[in-house]
Amino acid sequence: MAVCARLCGVGQSRRCRRRQRQNQQDQASDSDMDEEEEERIVGQRQSDVGGGPESGGAGSAGPGDAGEYGCGHVHTGGSVDRTGTGPPHPQSLSDLPPELLVEIFSLLPGTALPNAALVCKKFRQILNTETIWKRRCMEEFGMKEDLRKMEVGGVSSRDLYVKLLHPYRHILGIWQPDIGPYGGLLNVVVDGLFIIGWMYLPPHDPRVEDPMRRRPLFRIHMWESQKATVECMYGHKGPHKGDIQTVKKDEFSTKCNQTDHHRMPGGRQEEFRTWLEEEWGRTLEEIFHEHMQELILMKFIYTSQYDNCLTYRRIYLPPAMPSALLQPGLFKGTYGSHGLEIVMLSFHEASARATKLTGDPNVPAGQLTLDVDLSRPVVLPDLEQQRNIEELSRLVLGVHEEVQRELEQQAKGTSAAVRDTTEGACGGASGADGVKADHGACSESCQPGPSSSSNPPEAQPFVLPLGVMARNEVYPRTCRKCFYGTGLIAGHGFTSPERTPGLFVLFDEDRFGFIWLELKSFSLYSRLTDHLAHAHAPNMERFEAMLRNMQSWTS
């Protein structure tokens, strides 16, 4: 540890060295050198200093010697004093001065400090130093100015870390609530002196490029007592008692203990009008589409029955890929009568996938709404032909038929290989090799090459075909690239799901669109720009496992 202290450039203070020399004046030197070496150095020191053996003994350093050799070193013709007149180097971590131990403990993660406190009484006392816990709060949870407010409130940094931040660190990040087909996006953050769970809501339909809206569902704090307090924030009567339970890893539940705070004096009608204003930004009379009115009423009845007693499952932001078409992340998109929904765009080799974080009774949250083949670019015709839905359908359906033929060939080759393997003939090996060769050819064709990325112009004119419905009349009139893809459609209750061909349109780094040919509908997606901490996936394998779990939750 002494070596570590020297490497760090941190030495003992002058006061500590003086105290150690005073304590050791009456003790013998504990030098481990052999006698010949000791006699040689002592003799050399006597000749240089000019004193006799009486004045230069190893255990009788006088006041003059203490001033001259206060650092435990003396230069004698290039040699270094190792007679032990100065303080010995620390033999263990506990021998270090307190100020150096504070610096060392401040560098350790907070999870290691409780174990360090068990070593000895000295460590336990030093670990009560506020400096250590302030640094842990700042480096691990980003708290700065909030710590001063906490001190004014009489709560120490140590209590803040030990009783609030550390016990609830596992719920920080982004989560998907289990609300049937509707899903959602919850972001749990350290917000000032609180841990707050913010439910993210899309902008009011159809303003897809507006910022996200947030609503607090719960908070945890230490204002009123010396222990963490959980409060439910749902409803319109202010914070009230709540509870948080960790069900298992990457999953937790919230419970409201005073659901009467969620009720309104006007009953369900007043609650519905208030919810509608918050959710859609309008009244029911302003929504003329009868089918949309039914969908809205259905969502209110379904979601309000939970009373903020929900289970949440952890989700991750997609990892960035070097060859990605654009930065992956979260986007808001238009979905016809269902309003705006949140999707997660991720890249997987030669494909881009958009997974729903919020859903609807037709295609629920967790399902793969878009699957884009980046190895199959589509070059748009001139503007006049783009306005013709038949021309666009011909281009996209031509690619779709080619994809279907390749899939059929792969299926036939796979079945032939299985049949030959079952027969046990030598031809089975050649059949398997044929399938492998076909698969290799397909994998090579599926890799986006230089030609596919250089054929389309950097910015080309774009216009929606006549007859295609769009919730946003204002959309980008130039695009970078277009690709063949499929979108997931289904009946009510996720019945008869199928993938239908369409056109993926990349506008810029923050916007893309999808033309649903069968539905003659256009969805515009805009990036969610909010900063989401503690949300990145550890690796691609963990992220893909999460996507599979999300689909199984609502399948």
Coordinates of C-alpha atoms in Angstrom, one line a residue, residues 88-451:
P88 CA 9.2 3.4 8.6
H89 CA 7.1 2.9 5.6
P90 CA 3.5 1.8 6.4
Q91 CA 3.3 -2.0 6.5
S92 CA -0.5 -2.1 6.1
L93 CA -3.4 0.0 4.9
S94 CA -4.3 0.8 8.5
D95 CA -0.9 2.5 9.0
L96 CA -1.7 5.2 6.5
P97 CA -2.8 8.7 7.9
P98 CA -6.5 9.4 8.0
E99 CA -6.5 12.0 5.2
L100 CA -4.9 9.5 2.8
L101 CA -7.5 6.9 3.8
V102 CA -10.3 9.3 3.1
E103 CA -8.9 9.9 -0.4
I104 CA -8.6 6.2 -1.0
F105 CA -12.1 5.3 0.2
S106 CA -13.5 8.1 -1.9
L107 CA -12.3 6.3 -5.0
L108 CA -14.0 3.1 -4.1
P109 CA -17.6 2.3 -5.4
G110 CA -20.2 2.7 -2.7
T111 CA -21.1 -1.0 -2.8
A112 CA -17.5 -1.8 -1.4
L113 CA -17.6 0.7 1.5
P114 CA -19.8 -1.4 3.9
N115 CA -17.3 -4.3 3.7
A116 CA -14.4 -1.8 4.3
A117 CA -16.2 -0.6 7.5
L118 CA -16.1 -4.2 8.9
V119 CA -12.3 -4.4 8.8
C120 CA -11.5 -2.3 11.9
K121 CA -12.7 0.5 14.2
K122 CA -10.4 3.0 12.5
F123 CA -11.9 2.3 9.1
R124 CA -15.4 2.5 10.5
Q125 CA -14.8 5.9 11.9
I126 CA -13.2 7.2 8.8
L127 CA -16.1 6.0 6.7
N128 CA -18.3 8.3 8.6
T129 CA -16.6 11.2 6.8
E130 CA -19.0 13.3 4.7
T131 CA -16.4 13.8 2.0
I132 CA -16.5 10.2 1.0
W133 CA -20.2 10.0 0.6
K134 CA -20.5 13.3 -1.2
R135 CA -18.2 12.0 -3.8
R136 CA -20.1 8.8 -4.2
C137 CA -23.4 10.7 -4.6
M138 CA -21.9 12.9 -7.2
E139 CA -20.0 10.3 -9.3
E140 CA -22.6 7.5 -9.2
F141 CA -25.8 9.5 -9.3
G142 CA -24.9 12.9 -10.7
M143 CA -25.9 14.9 -7.6
K144 CA -24.1 18.3 -7.1
E145 CA -25.9 21.3 -5.9
D146 CA -28.7 19.1 -4.5
L147 CA -26.4 17.9 -1.7
R148 CA -26.2 21.4 -0.2
K149 CA -30.0 21.5 0.0
M150 CA -29.9 18.1 1.7
E151 CA -27.5 19.4 4.3
V152 CA -29.8 22.3 5.1
G153 CA -32.6 19.8 5.6
G154 CA -30.5 18.0 8.2
V155 CA -29.9 14.8 6.0
S156 CA -26.3 13.8 5.6
S157 CA -24.8 12.6 2.4
R158 CA -24.1 9.2 4.0
D159 CA -27.8 8.7 5.0
L160 CA -28.8 9.9 1.5
Y161 CA -26.6 7.3 -0.1
V162 CA -27.2 4.4 2.3
K163 CA -30.9 4.8 2.9
L164 CA -32.2 6.2 -0.5
L165 CA -29.8 6.1 -3.5
H166 CA -28.2 2.7 -2.9
P167 CA -31.3 0.7 -1.9
Y168 CA -33.3 2.0 -4.9
R169 CA -30.5 2.1 -7.5
H170 CA -31.8 -1.1 -9.2
I171 CA -35.0 0.7 -10.3
L172 CA -33.1 3.5 -12.1
G173 CA -33.5 3.4 -15.9
I174 CA -36.3 2.9 -18.4
W175 CA -39.1 0.4 -18.0
Q176 CA -42.2 -0.9 -19.8
P177 CA -45.4 -1.1 -17.7
D178 CA -47.6 -4.2 -18.0
I179 CA -50.9 -2.5 -19.1
G180 CA -52.2 -5.1 -21.5
P181 CA -51.8 -4.0 -25.2
Y182 CA -51.1 -0.4 -24.4
G183 CA -47.7 -0.7 -22.7
G184 CA -45.8 2.6 -22.0
L185 CA -42.5 4.1 -21.2
L186 CA -41.4 4.8 -17.6
N187 CA -38.1 6.6 -16.8
V188 CA -36.9 6.4 -13.2
V189 CA -34.3 9.0 -12.4
V190 CA -32.6 10.8 -9.5
D191 CA -34.4 14.2 -9.9
G192 CA -33.1 16.7 -7.4
L193 CA -33.5 15.3 -3.9
F194 CA -36.0 12.7 -5.1
I195 CA -36.1 9.4 -7.1
I196 CA -39.0 10.0 -9.5
G197 CA -40.8 7.6 -11.9
W198 CA -41.8 9.7 -14.9
M199 CA -44.3 8.2 -17.3
Y200 CA -43.5 9.5 -20.9
L201 CA -46.5 10.4 -23.0
P202 CA -46.4 11.1 -26.8
P203 CA -47.4 14.6 -27.9
H204 CA -51.0 15.2 -28.8
D205 CA -52.0 13.7 -32.1
P206 CA -50.9 14.4 -34.8
R207 CA -48.1 16.7 -33.7
V208 CA -45.4 14.1 -33.9
E209 CA -42.4 16.5 -33.8
D210 CA -43.5 18.2 -30.5
P211 CA -41.6 17.2 -27.4
M212 CA -42.7 14.3 -25.2
R213 CA -45.0 15.0 -22.2
R214 CA -44.2 13.6 -18.7
R215 CA -46.4 12.7 -15.8
P216 CA -45.0 11.6 -12.4
L217 CA -46.3 8.3 -11.1
F218 CA -44.3 7.9 -7.9
R219 CA -41.5 9.4 -5.9
I220 CA -39.1 8.4 -3.1
H221 CA -37.5 10.9 -0.7
M222 CA -36.2 11.4 2.8
W223 CA -37.6 14.8 3.6
E224 CA -40.0 14.0 6.5
S225 CA -38.0 11.2 8.3
Q226 CA -34.7 9.5 8.4
K227 CA -35.9 6.7 6.2
A228 CA -36.9 6.6 2.6
T229 CA -40.6 7.3 1.9
V230 CA -42.5 6.1 -1.1
E231 CA -45.4 8.2 -2.4
C232 CA -47.9 7.7 -5.2
M233 CA -48.3 10.7 -7.5
Y234 CA -51.3 9.5 -9.5
G235 CA -54.5 11.5 -9.4
H236 CA -55.1 15.1 -8.6
K237 CA -55.0 15.3 -4.8
G238 CA -51.2 15.5 -4.4
P239 CA -48.7 12.9 -3.1
H240 CA -50.0 10.1 -0.9
K241 CA -48.8 6.8 0.5
G242 CA -47.4 4.2 -1.8
D243 CA -45.2 1.2 -1.9
I244 CA -42.5 -0.4 -4.2
Q245 CA -41.7 -4.1 -4.3
T246 CA -39.0 -5.8 -6.2
V247 CA -40.5 -8.9 -7.7
K248 CA -37.4 -10.3 -9.3
K249 CA -34.4 -9.1 -11.3
D250 CA -35.2 -6.4 -13.9
E251 CA -38.8 -6.2 -12.6
F252 CA -40.6 -4.3 -9.9
S253 CA -44.1 -3.3 -8.9
T254 CA -45.8 -0.2 -7.5
K255 CA -48.8 -0.1 -5.3
C256 CA -51.0 2.8 -4.1
N257 CA -52.2 2.6 -0.5
Q258 CA -54.7 5.4 -0.8
T259 CA -56.6 4.9 -4.1
D260 CA -59.3 7.2 -2.9
H261 CA -56.9 10.1 -3.9
H262 CA -57.5 9.0 -7.5
R263 CA -61.2 9.7 -7.4
M264 CA -62.8 13.0 -8.4
P265 CA -66.0 14.6 -7.0
G266 CA -67.7 14.4 -10.3
G267 CA -67.3 10.7 -10.6
R268 CA -66.2 8.7 -13.6
Q269 CA -67.5 11.3 -16.1
E270 CA -65.2 14.0 -14.6
E271 CA -62.3 11.6 -14.5
F272 CA -62.8 10.7 -18.2
R273 CA -63.0 14.3 -19.3
T274 CA -59.9 15.1 -17.4
W275 CA -58.0 12.1 -18.7
L276 CA -59.2 12.9 -22.3
E277 CA -57.9 16.4 -22.0
E278 CA -54.5 15.2 -20.8
E279 CA -54.2 12.2 -23.2
W280 CA -55.6 13.8 -26.4
G281 CA -55.7 17.5 -25.7
R282 CA -59.3 17.8 -26.8
T283 CA -62.9 17.0 -25.7
L284 CA -64.9 14.0 -27.0
E285 CA -67.2 16.3 -28.9
E286 CA -64.2 17.5 -30.9
I287 CA -63.4 14.0 -32.1
F288 CA -65.8 13.4 -34.9
H289 CA -64.6 9.9 -35.9
E290 CA -66.9 7.4 -34.3
H291 CA -64.3 4.6 -34.4
M292 CA -61.7 6.8 -32.7
Q293 CA -64.2 7.7 -30.0
E294 CA -64.7 4.0 -29.3
L295 CA -60.9 3.4 -29.1
I296 CA -60.4 6.3 -26.7
L297 CA -63.2 5.2 -24.4
M298 CA -61.9 1.6 -24.4
K299 CA -58.4 2.7 -23.5
F300 CA -59.7 4.8 -20.6
I301 CA -61.7 2.0 -19.1
Y302 CA -58.8 -0.5 -19.5
T303 CA -56.0 1.7 -18.1
S304 CA -57.9 3.3 -15.2
Q305 CA -58.7 0.0 -13.6
Y306 CA -55.0 -0.4 -12.5
D307 CA -55.1 2.6 -10.1
N308 CA -51.3 2.9 -10.5
C309 CA -50.7 -0.6 -9.2
L310 CA -48.5 -1.8 -12.0
T311 CA -45.6 -4.2 -12.8
Y312 CA -42.7 -2.8 -14.8
R313 CA -40.1 -4.7 -16.8
R314 CA -36.7 -3.3 -17.6
I315 CA -35.9 -2.3 -21.2
Y316 CA -32.7 -1.0 -22.8
L317 CA -31.9 1.5 -25.5
P318 CA -30.5 -0.2 -28.6
P319 CA -26.7 -0.3 -28.9
A320 CA -25.1 1.8 -31.7
M321 CA -23.9 -0.1 -34.7
P322 CA -20.9 1.2 -36.8
S323 CA -22.8 0.4 -40.1
A324 CA -26.2 1.7 -38.9
L325 CA -28.2 3.8 -41.3
L326 CA -28.8 6.4 -38.6
Q327 CA -28.5 6.5 -34.8
P328 CA -30.8 4.0 -33.2
G329 CA -33.1 5.1 -30.4
L330 CA -36.7 5.9 -29.6
F331 CA -39.2 7.6 -32.0
K332 CA -42.8 8.9 -31.9
G333 CA -44.9 7.7 -34.8
T334 CA -48.5 8.2 -36.1
Y335 CA -50.8 5.2 -36.2
G336 CA -54.1 6.4 -37.6
S337 CA -57.0 6.3 -35.3
H338 CA -54.8 5.0 -32.5
G339 CA -52.9 8.3 -32.2
L340 CA -49.2 8.6 -31.6
E341 CA -47.2 5.6 -30.3
I342 CA -43.6 5.1 -29.2
V343 CA -41.3 2.7 -31.1
M344 CA -37.7 1.6 -30.6
L345 CA -35.5 1.6 -33.8
S346 CA -32.6 -0.9 -33.7
F347 CA -30.2 -2.3 -36.3
H348 CA -29.4 -6.0 -36.8
E349 CA -26.8 -6.7 -39.5
A350 CA -28.7 -6.0 -42.8
S351 CA -32.0 -5.1 -41.2
A352 CA -33.6 -2.2 -39.3
R353 CA -36.4 -3.1 -36.8
A354 CA -39.0 -0.9 -35.0
T355 CA -40.5 -2.4 -31.9
K356 CA -43.5 -0.9 -30.2
L357 CA -43.1 0.4 -26.6
T358 CA -46.7 1.6 -26.6
G359 CA -49.4 -0.2 -28.5
D360 CA -53.1 -0.6 -29.3
P361 CA -55.8 -3.3 -29.3
N362 CA -54.8 -4.3 -32.9
V363 CA -51.0 -4.5 -32.6
P364 CA -50.0 -4.5 -28.9
A365 CA -46.8 -3.1 -27.3
G366 CA -43.8 -5.3 -27.7
Q367 CA -44.5 -6.4 -31.2
L368 CA -42.2 -5.8 -34.2
T369 CA -44.2 -3.1 -36.1
L370 CA -41.6 -2.5 -38.9
D371 CA -38.9 -4.8 -40.4
V372 CA -36.8 -3.1 -43.0
D373 CA -34.4 -5.0 -45.4
L374 CA -31.4 -2.6 -45.8
S375 CA -30.0 -4.8 -48.6
R376 CA -33.0 -4.0 -50.8
P377 CA -32.9 -0.2 -51.6
V378 CA -35.7 1.2 -53.7
V379 CA -34.9 4.0 -56.2
L380 CA -37.8 6.4 -56.4
P381 CA -39.0 7.6 -59.8
D382 CA -39.5 11.3 -60.6
L383 CA -42.1 13.4 -58.7
E384 CA -44.8 12.9 -61.2
Q385 CA -44.6 9.1 -61.0
Q386 CA -44.3 9.2 -57.2
R387 CA -47.8 10.7 -57.1
N388 CA -49.1 7.5 -58.8
I389 CA -49.8 4.8 -56.1
E390 CA -49.8 2.2 -58.8
E391 CA -46.2 3.0 -59.8
L392 CA -45.0 2.9 -56.2
S393 CA -46.9 -0.4 -55.6
R394 CA -45.3 -1.9 -58.7
L395 CA -41.8 -1.1 -57.4
V396 CA -42.3 -2.3 -53.9
L397 CA -44.3 -5.4 -54.8
G398 CA -41.7 -6.4 -57.3
V399 CA -39.1 -6.5 -54.5
H400 CA -41.6 -8.3 -52.3
E401 CA -42.2 -11.1 -54.8
E402 CA -38.4 -11.5 -55.2
V403 CA -38.1 -11.9 -51.4
Q404 CA -40.9 -14.5 -51.3
R405 CA -39.2 -16.6 -54.0
E406 CA -36.0 -16.6 -52.2
L407 CA -37.7 -17.7 -49.0
E408 CA -39.5 -20.5 -50.8
Q409 CA -36.2 -21.7 -52.3
Q410 CA -34.6 -21.7 -48.9
A411 CA -37.5 -23.6 -47.5
K412 CA -37.3 -26.2 -50.2
G413 CA -33.6 -26.6 -49.8
T414 CA -33.9 -27.0 -46.1
S415 CA -36.6 -29.7 -46.4
A416 CA -34.5 -31.5 -49.0
A417 CA -31.5 -31.5 -46.6
V418 CA -33.6 -32.9 -43.8
R419 CA -35.0 -35.6 -46.0
D420 CA -31.5 -36.6 -47.3
T421 CA -30.1 -36.6 -43.8
T422 CA -33.0 -38.9 -42.6
E423 CA -32.3 -41.3 -45.5
G424 CA -28.7 -41.5 -44.4
A425 CA -27.4 -41.6 -47.9
C426 CA -24.2 -39.9 -49.1
G427 CA -26.3 -37.6 -51.2
G428 CA -27.6 -36.1 -48.0
A429 CA -24.2 -34.4 -47.5
S430 CA -24.3 -32.9 -51.0
G431 CA -27.9 -31.7 -50.3
A432 CA -26.9 -30.0 -47.1
D433 CA -23.9 -28.4 -48.9
G434 CA -26.3 -27.1 -51.5
V435 CA -28.4 -25.5 -48.9
K436 CA -25.4 -24.0 -47.2
A437 CA -24.2 -22.6 -50.5
D438 CA -27.5 -21.1 -51.3
H439 CA -27.6 -19.6 -47.8
G440 CA -24.1 -18.2 -48.3
A441 CA -25.1 -16.6 -51.6
C442 CA -28.2 -15.0 -49.9
S443 CA -26.1 -13.7 -47.0
E444 CA -23.7 -12.1 -49.4
S445 CA -26.6 -10.5 -51.3
C446 CA -28.1 -9.3 -48.1
Q447 CA -25.1 -7.3 -47.1
P448 CA -25.5 -3.6 -48.1
G449 CA -22.7 -3.0 -50.5
P450 CA -21.2 0.3 -51.8
S451 CA -23.5 0.3 -54.9

